[in-house]
Short mmCIF file of C-alpha atoms in Angstrom, two decimals:
data_model
loop_
_atom_site.label_atom_id
_atom_site.label_comp_id
_atom_site.label_asym_id
_atom_site.label_seq_id
_atom_site.Cartn_x
_atom_site.Cartn_y
_atom_site.Cartn_z
CA MET P 108 72.25 1.08 -47.44
CA PRO P 109 69.13 2.54 -49.92
CA GLU P 110 69.22 4.53 -51.11
CA GLN P 111 66.51 6.76 -49.10
CA HIS P 112 68.89 6.68 -46.31
CA ARG P 113 71.79 7.69 -48.39
CA GLU P 114 69.92 10.77 -49.22
CA SER P 115 68.58 11.84 -45.95
CA MET P 116 71.81 11.64 -44.23
CA ALA P 117 73.32 13.07 -46.61
CA PHE P 118 70.48 16.46 -45.44
CA ALA P 119 71.56 16.07 -42.15
CA MET P 120 74.95 16.50 -42.55
CA MET P 121 74.23 18.88 -44.85
CA LEU P 122 71.77 21.27 -43.79
CA GLY P 123 70.02 19.69 -40.44
CA LYS P 124 73.50 20.63 -39.29
CA GLN P 125 72.76 24.63 -40.00
CA GLY P 126 68.94 24.06 -38.12
CA MET P 127 67.17 22.45 -40.16
CA ARG P 128 64.30 20.43 -39.26
CA ARG P 129 62.23 17.41 -41.43
CA PRO P 130 61.06 16.72 -44.28
CA TRP P 131 64.22 17.20 -46.03
CA PRO P 132 63.89 20.19 -49.04
CA SER P 133 62.22 19.29 -52.67
CA SER P 134 64.17 21.40 -54.36
CA PRO P 135 67.81 23.30 -54.09
CA ILE P 136 65.45 26.80 -54.04
CA GLU P 137 63.52 25.85 -51.25
CA ALA P 138 66.21 24.51 -49.76
CA ALA P 139 68.14 28.05 -50.25
CA ARG P 140 65.33 30.56 -49.45
CA TRP P 141 65.01 28.44 -45.71
CA GLN P 142 69.33 29.67 -45.80
CA ILE P 143 67.65 33.56 -46.85
CA ARG P 144 65.36 33.47 -44.11
CA HIS P 145 67.87 32.14 -41.88
CA VAL P 146 70.55 35.17 -42.92
CA LEU P 147 68.07 38.01 -42.52
CA GLN P 148 67.02 36.50 -39.42
CA LEU P 149 70.44 36.63 -37.83
CA LEU P 150 71.00 40.52 -39.91
CA ASP P 151 67.92 41.45 -37.99
CA ALA P 152 68.73 40.46 -33.92
CA ALA P 153 72.69 40.33 -34.57
CA GLU P 154 74.60 42.45 -31.93
CA VAL P 155 77.17 44.17 -33.85
CA LEU P 156 80.19 43.53 -32.76
CA VAL P 157 83.66 45.09 -34.69
CA ILE P 158 87.16 43.67 -33.32
CA SER P 159 90.28 44.97 -33.21
CA PRO P 160 93.14 43.84 -34.92
CA ALA P 161 95.04 43.11 -31.96
CA ALA P 162 92.71 41.19 -30.10
CA HIS P 163 91.61 39.21 -34.97
CA ALA P 164 95.47 38.43 -34.08
CA ALA P 165 94.78 36.78 -31.25
CA VAL P 166 92.24 35.08 -31.35
CA MET P 167 93.91 33.84 -35.38
CA ALA P 168 96.86 32.31 -33.00
CA ALA P 169 94.33 30.71 -30.88
CA ALA P 170 91.78 28.98 -33.48
CA ALA P 171 95.37 27.86 -34.97
CA THR P 172 95.95 25.73 -31.52
CA LEU P 173 92.94 24.23 -31.64
CA GLU P 174 91.50 21.00 -33.17
CA PRO P 175 89.30 19.63 -34.33
CA ALA P 176 87.28 17.89 -31.00
CA ASP P 177 88.40 20.64 -29.11
CA VAL P 178 84.68 23.15 -31.19
CA ALA P 179 83.22 19.63 -30.12
CA THR P 180 83.64 20.84 -26.51
CA LEU P 181 81.45 24.31 -27.52
CA ASP P 182 78.77 25.03 -24.84
CA LYS P 183 76.49 27.36 -25.62
CA ASP P 184 75.59 29.00 -22.00
CA ARG P 185 78.93 29.19 -21.01
CA ASP P 186 81.04 29.61 -23.78
CA ILE P 187 78.80 32.19 -26.31
CA PRO P 188 78.44 35.58 -24.86
CA MET P 189 75.47 36.43 -27.29
CA PRO P 190 72.65 34.38 -28.18
CA THR P 191 73.24 35.70 -32.45
CA GLY P 192 75.79 38.55 -32.64
CA LEU P 193 77.53 39.55 -35.77
CA LEU P 194 81.34 40.46 -36.04
CA VAL P 195 83.51 42.18 -37.82
CA LEU P 196 86.75 41.89 -38.91
CA PRO P 197 89.60 44.93 -39.23
CA GLU P 198 89.95 43.21 -42.14
CA PRO P 199 89.37 39.86 -44.88
CA VAL P 200 90.58 37.29 -43.58
CA VAL P 201 92.39 35.72 -47.28
CA VAL P 202 91.68 31.78 -46.81
CA GLU P 203 92.84 29.23 -49.02
CA ASN P 204 89.51 26.36 -49.87
CA ARG P 205 89.30 23.18 -50.86
CA GLY P 206 90.45 22.61 -54.17
CA GLY P 207 92.79 25.00 -54.30
CA SER P 208 89.63 27.90 -54.29
CA PHE P 209 90.37 31.08 -53.03
CA SER P 210 87.82 32.71 -51.39
CA ASP P 211 87.83 36.16 -47.58
CA ILE P 212 85.66 36.52 -44.83
CA ARG P 213 85.44 39.51 -43.25
CA ALA P 214 82.74 38.69 -40.97
CA PHE P 215 81.33 36.41 -38.97
CA GLY P 216 77.28 35.89 -38.30
CA TRP P 217 75.73 32.98 -35.40
CA GLN P 218 72.49 32.25 -33.84
CA PRO P 219 70.71 28.88 -31.92
CA VAL P 220 69.65 26.32 -33.67
CA THR P 221 68.24 22.59 -32.80
CA GLN P 222 70.78 20.34 -35.18
CA ASP P 223 68.67 17.65 -37.62
CA GLN P 224 70.88 14.07 -37.07
CA VAL P 225 70.07 10.60 -38.91
CA LEU P 226 73.39 8.74 -36.50
CA PRO P 227 72.11 8.54 -34.23
CA ASP P 228 68.06 10.18 -34.85
CA ALA P 229 68.21 13.25 -32.84
CA GLN P 230 68.40 16.49 -32.46
CA TYR P 231 70.66 18.70 -29.87
CA PRO P 232 71.64 22.25 -29.85
CA GLY P 233 73.97 24.61 -31.47
CA VAL P 234 75.12 27.13 -33.75
CA GLN P 235 73.67 28.24 -36.82
CA LEU P 236 77.35 29.61 -38.17
CA THR P 237 77.17 32.42 -41.32
CA CYS P 238 79.92 33.99 -43.11
CA PHE P 239 80.30 37.16 -45.21
CA MET P 240 82.93 37.29 -48.10
CA ASP P 241 84.24 41.25 -49.01
CA ARG P 242 82.04 42.51 -51.40
CA ASP P 243 85.19 44.90 -52.49
CA GLY P 244 87.67 42.36 -51.43
CA PRO P 245 91.02 41.10 -52.84
CA VAL P 246 89.53 37.62 -53.79
CA GLN P 247 88.04 39.35 -57.39
CA PRO P 248 87.40 36.85 -59.58
CA GLU P 249 86.69 38.28 -62.90
CA SER P 250 83.31 36.27 -62.26
CA TRP P 251 81.96 38.09 -59.46
CA ARG P 252 82.78 41.31 -61.01
CA LEU P 253 80.85 40.51 -63.74
CA ALA P 254 78.58 39.23 -61.20
CA VAL P 255 78.76 42.63 -59.06
CA ALA P 256 78.53 45.77 -62.33
CA GLN P 257 75.33 43.41 -63.30
CA ALA P 258 73.71 43.97 -59.88
CA ARG P 259 74.76 47.20 -60.08
CA THR P 260 72.80 47.89 -63.61
CA THR P 261 70.10 45.56 -62.62
CA GLY P 262 69.13 48.20 -59.61
CA SER P 263 70.18 46.00 -56.23
CA PRO P 264 73.54 46.73 -55.28
CA LEU P 265 74.77 43.49 -53.45
CA PRO P 266 75.85 44.50 -49.87
CA PRO P 267 79.63 45.18 -48.55
CA LEU P 268 78.62 42.12 -46.47
CA VAL P 269 77.61 39.04 -48.68
CA PRO P 270 77.18 35.50 -46.73
CA ASP P 271 79.42 33.13 -47.82
CA GLY P 272 78.26 29.29 -46.31
CA ILE P 273 76.40 28.64 -43.81
CA TYR P 274 77.34 25.75 -40.97
CA GLY P 275 76.60 24.20 -38.30
CA MET P 276 78.25 23.72 -34.73
CA ARG P 277 77.12 21.38 -32.21
CA ALA P 278 76.48 23.59 -28.74
CA ASP P 279 75.37 21.38 -25.54
CA GLY P 280 79.95 20.11 -24.82
CA ALA P 281 79.11 17.01 -26.16
CA LEU P 282 83.19 15.70 -25.82
CA ALA P 283 83.43 18.19 -22.93
CA ALA P 284 83.81 15.35 -19.96
CA GLU P 285 85.88 13.05 -23.11
CA SER P 286 89.60 11.43 -22.18
CA SER P 287 92.92 13.14 -24.05
CA GLU P 288 93.82 10.54 -26.00
CA ARG P 289 89.96 9.92 -27.38
CA HIS P 290 90.15 13.94 -28.54
CA THR P 291 92.88 12.71 -30.21
CA GLU P 292 90.74 9.62 -32.31
CA ILE P 293 88.68 12.15 -32.75
CA SER P 294 90.35 14.98 -34.94
CA GLU P 295 92.24 12.23 -36.74
CA GLU P 296 88.86 10.40 -37.92
CA HIS P 297 87.81 14.17 -38.81
CA ARG P 298 91.37 14.68 -40.81
CA ARG P 299 91.41 11.21 -42.17
CA LEU P 300 87.99 12.56 -44.63
CA ASN P 301 89.50 16.17 -45.00
CA THR P 302 92.43 14.05 -46.66
CA VAL P 303 90.60 11.76 -48.30
CA LEU P 304 88.22 14.37 -49.56
CA ASN P 305 91.76 16.51 -50.33
CA GLN P 306 93.32 13.76 -52.09
CA VAL P 307 95.92 14.91 -49.63
CA ALA P 308 98.60 11.92 -48.28
CA GLU P 309 99.57 13.97 -45.50
CA GLN P 310 97.98 15.59 -42.38
CA ARG P 311 99.48 16.26 -39.31
CA THR P 312 100.92 14.40 -36.08
CA GLN P 313 101.07 16.03 -33.15
CA PRO P 314 98.38 18.82 -32.31
CA PRO P 315 100.60 22.15 -32.55
CA GLU P 316 100.75 23.68 -28.99
CA GLU P 317 101.54 27.55 -30.35
CA GLY P 318 99.47 29.55 -32.35
CA GLN P 319 100.83 32.35 -34.54
CA TRP P 320 99.36 34.60 -37.60
CA ASP P 321 101.55 36.42 -39.02
CA GLY P 322 98.89 37.91 -41.01
CA GLY P 323 99.27 36.31 -44.01
CA ARG P 324 96.62 34.23 -46.27
CA ILE P 325 95.02 30.68 -44.38
CA LYS P 326 94.43 27.32 -45.95
CA ASP P 327 91.63 25.31 -44.95
CA THR P 328 92.81 21.96 -45.64
CA TYR P 329 90.61 20.56 -43.25
CA ASP P 330 88.06 22.52 -44.10
CA ASP P 331 87.44 23.97 -40.39
CA PHE P 332 88.67 27.83 -39.80
CA ALA P 333 85.48 29.49 -39.79
CA ALA P 334 84.50 27.18 -36.36
CA ARG P 335 87.61 27.56 -35.49
CA TYR P 336 87.88 31.10 -35.50
CA ALA P 337 84.42 31.57 -33.61
CA PHE P 338 85.36 29.04 -31.14
CA ALA P 339 88.66 30.55 -30.28
CA PHE P 340 86.72 33.64 -30.17
CA TRP P 341 84.32 32.90 -27.99
CA ARG P 342 86.39 31.10 -25.87
CA LEU P 343 88.59 33.83 -25.77
CA ALA P 344 85.94 36.06 -24.62
CA ALA P 345 83.85 33.92 -22.56
CA GLN P 346 87.58 33.54 -20.40
CA GLY P 347 88.07 37.54 -20.03
CA VAL P 348 91.14 37.23 -22.93
CA THR P 349 89.02 40.33 -24.95
CA VAL P 350 86.42 43.32 -23.06
CA LEU P 351 83.57 44.49 -24.62
CA SER P 352 84.60 48.48 -24.93
CA ASP P 353 82.32 51.52 -25.96
CA PRO P 354 83.54 52.57 -29.91
CA ARG P 355 84.08 55.49 -30.13
CA GLU P 356 86.73 54.40 -27.64
CA PRO P 357 90.16 56.33 -29.45
CA GLY P 358 93.44 54.56 -28.94
CA GLU P 359 95.97 52.78 -32.09
CA ASP P 360 94.19 49.32 -31.83
CA SER P 361 90.63 51.34 -33.54
CA PRO P 362 89.34 49.17 -36.39
CA ARG P 363 90.21 50.22 -39.93
CA ILE P 364 87.69 52.23 -41.48
CA ARG P 365 87.37 51.90 -45.36
CA PRO P 366 88.60 56.25 -46.85
CA GLY P 367 85.01 57.41 -46.97
CA ALA P 368 83.29 55.09 -44.68
CA GLN P 369 81.13 56.29 -42.46
CA SER P 370 82.80 56.50 -38.66
CA ALA P 371 81.36 53.43 -35.87
CA ASP P 372 78.03 53.90 -35.03
CA ALA P 373 76.62 53.69 -31.52
CA ASP P 374 75.33 51.05 -31.70
CA VAL P 375 77.86 48.57 -32.43
CA ARG P 376 80.73 47.57 -29.56
CA VAL P 377 84.50 47.03 -29.90
CA ILE P 378 86.45 43.90 -28.47
CA ARG P 379 89.53 44.12 -27.21
CA LEU P 380 92.08 42.31 -25.90
CA ALA P 381 91.80 42.73 -21.84
CA THR P 382 95.34 43.16 -21.24
CA GLN P 383 98.46 43.57 -22.25
CA VAL P 384 101.85 42.17 -20.79
CA PRO P 385 104.86 44.88 -21.75
CA ALA P 386 108.52 42.71 -22.37
CA GLN P 387 110.93 44.79 -21.60
CA ARG P 388 113.62 43.11 -20.30
CA THR P 389 116.48 44.75 -17.13
CA ALA P 390 120.10 44.59 -17.33
CA GLU P 391 121.67 41.76 -14.89
CA ASP P 392 125.26 40.11 -14.37
CA GLY P 393 127.06 43.03 -17.05
CA GLU P 394 124.32 42.21 -20.01
CA THR P 395 122.61 45.13 -21.70
CA SER P 396 118.53 45.59 -21.31
CA ARG P 397 117.09 44.79 -24.19
CA VAL P 398 114.29 47.21 -25.48
CA TYR P 399 111.57 45.53 -27.60
CA HIS P 400 110.04 48.66 -30.34
CA HIS P 401 107.19 46.31 -31.87
CA ARG P 402 104.37 44.06 -29.95
CA TRP P 403 103.34 40.30 -31.02
CA THR P 404 101.28 37.73 -30.11
CA VAL P 405 102.98 34.99 -28.01
CA ARG P 406 101.74 31.33 -26.88
CA MET P 407 98.00 30.33 -26.39
CA HIS P 408 98.67 27.33 -24.25
CA LYS P 409 95.81 24.99 -23.71
CA VAL P 410 94.89 22.49 -20.79
CA ARG P 411 92.01 20.46 -19.23
CA GLN P 412 91.93 21.40 -15.80
CA TRP P 413 88.94 19.84 -13.16
CA TYR P 414 86.17 22.19 -11.75
CA PRO P 415 84.85 20.27 -7.59
CA SER P 416 82.09 21.95 -7.90
CA ALA P 417 80.94 20.97 -10.75
CA GLN P 418 82.87 17.49 -11.09
CA GLU P 419 84.23 17.96 -14.11
CA HIS P 420 87.46 18.03 -16.65
CA ARG P 421 86.46 21.38 -19.34
CA LEU P 422 89.16 22.64 -22.11
CA ILE P 423 90.35 26.32 -21.06
CA TRP P 424 92.97 28.62 -22.65
CA ARG P 425 95.61 30.53 -20.70
CA GLY P 426 97.12 33.37 -23.04
CA PRO P 427 97.07 34.29 -25.84
CA TYR P 428 98.40 37.47 -24.60
CA ILE P 429 100.24 40.47 -25.83
CA LYS P 430 103.74 41.17 -25.54
CA GLY P 431 105.60 44.37 -26.34
CA PRO P 432 105.13 47.86 -24.91
CA THR P 433 102.31 49.24 -25.26
CA ASP P 434 102.70 51.97 -27.60
CA ALA P 435 104.85 50.63 -29.49
CA PRO P 436 103.02 49.26 -33.43
CA PHE P 437 101.46 45.08 -33.46
CA MET P 438 103.48 43.48 -35.59
CA MET P 439 101.44 40.69 -37.25
CA GLY P 440 103.36 40.67 -40.65
CA GLU P 441 101.33 43.58 -42.49
CA LYS P 442 100.63 41.99 -46.05
CA ALA P 443 98.00 42.50 -49.34
CA TYR P 444 96.43 40.29 -51.97
CA SER P 445 94.71 40.33 -55.06
CA VAL P 446 93.89 37.27 -55.59
CA ASP P 447 92.28 36.22 -59.14
#
């Protein structure tokens, strides 16, 4: 393959998927400036959302059930509740990245783009997904602490949310009509590629049917956690599993705010679970009634449902949902990490 063509493929994979259009940048500085402009554009136009701890746990559980090919069924017109948004998590998610390094994610931002690809030579509707880390989060290596201190010293302190990675997601439902067998093939191809990149011999052969999350760190073996989380959030929102509510509405699932921080702004909308299913068992045949004292995330089912009006199969999710008494505390395995 000619060197020039290999270079064009690399740019398309890294920047074309993010929404950059040819001609490709002549230097890393030019690419960085383009990314900065897009981050500022996102922050200027995004509708700000805060997700409650219970809804966040449900999305994490949903993301755990997703296969790589599932994400490629994304349709921006059908699945994404708003074109541009910034979703703030109730607490940072600690992620173990490729190569063993750690980072934390506190927010996800998205905006529509057109992807520029070379194999084949085409353009596709897509979504630019930006991860934001917590400046004061649990991952605080010495180099990061020095950078934060230096920024304060120079009079340009870093903001609480710092951009940390931009991804491109195709959003035209490219694989929505493909068979389950084809989905499996594509997912396996994705894993094989990332297994080579990670130099790991072991890979999963059976897709998980149940997603659980206990509040611990995420091992992002296949470098797709951000896409899976965003996809799960959009799909669950589109299916009514989560709802937008008044940020000033009282409730135990209100997002946690750092001590000393201001209360939620009136323009910030809060994402909550739409339903919570009680889990009280009644006594039968002499059995003792079992009373649950916690709430927890339970199984999420993934199915391909036929839509006669559209004459197509669509991948939908039933669940996850929360079980347990509505007045009980949410059980999500509270953990704290200090990662250097």
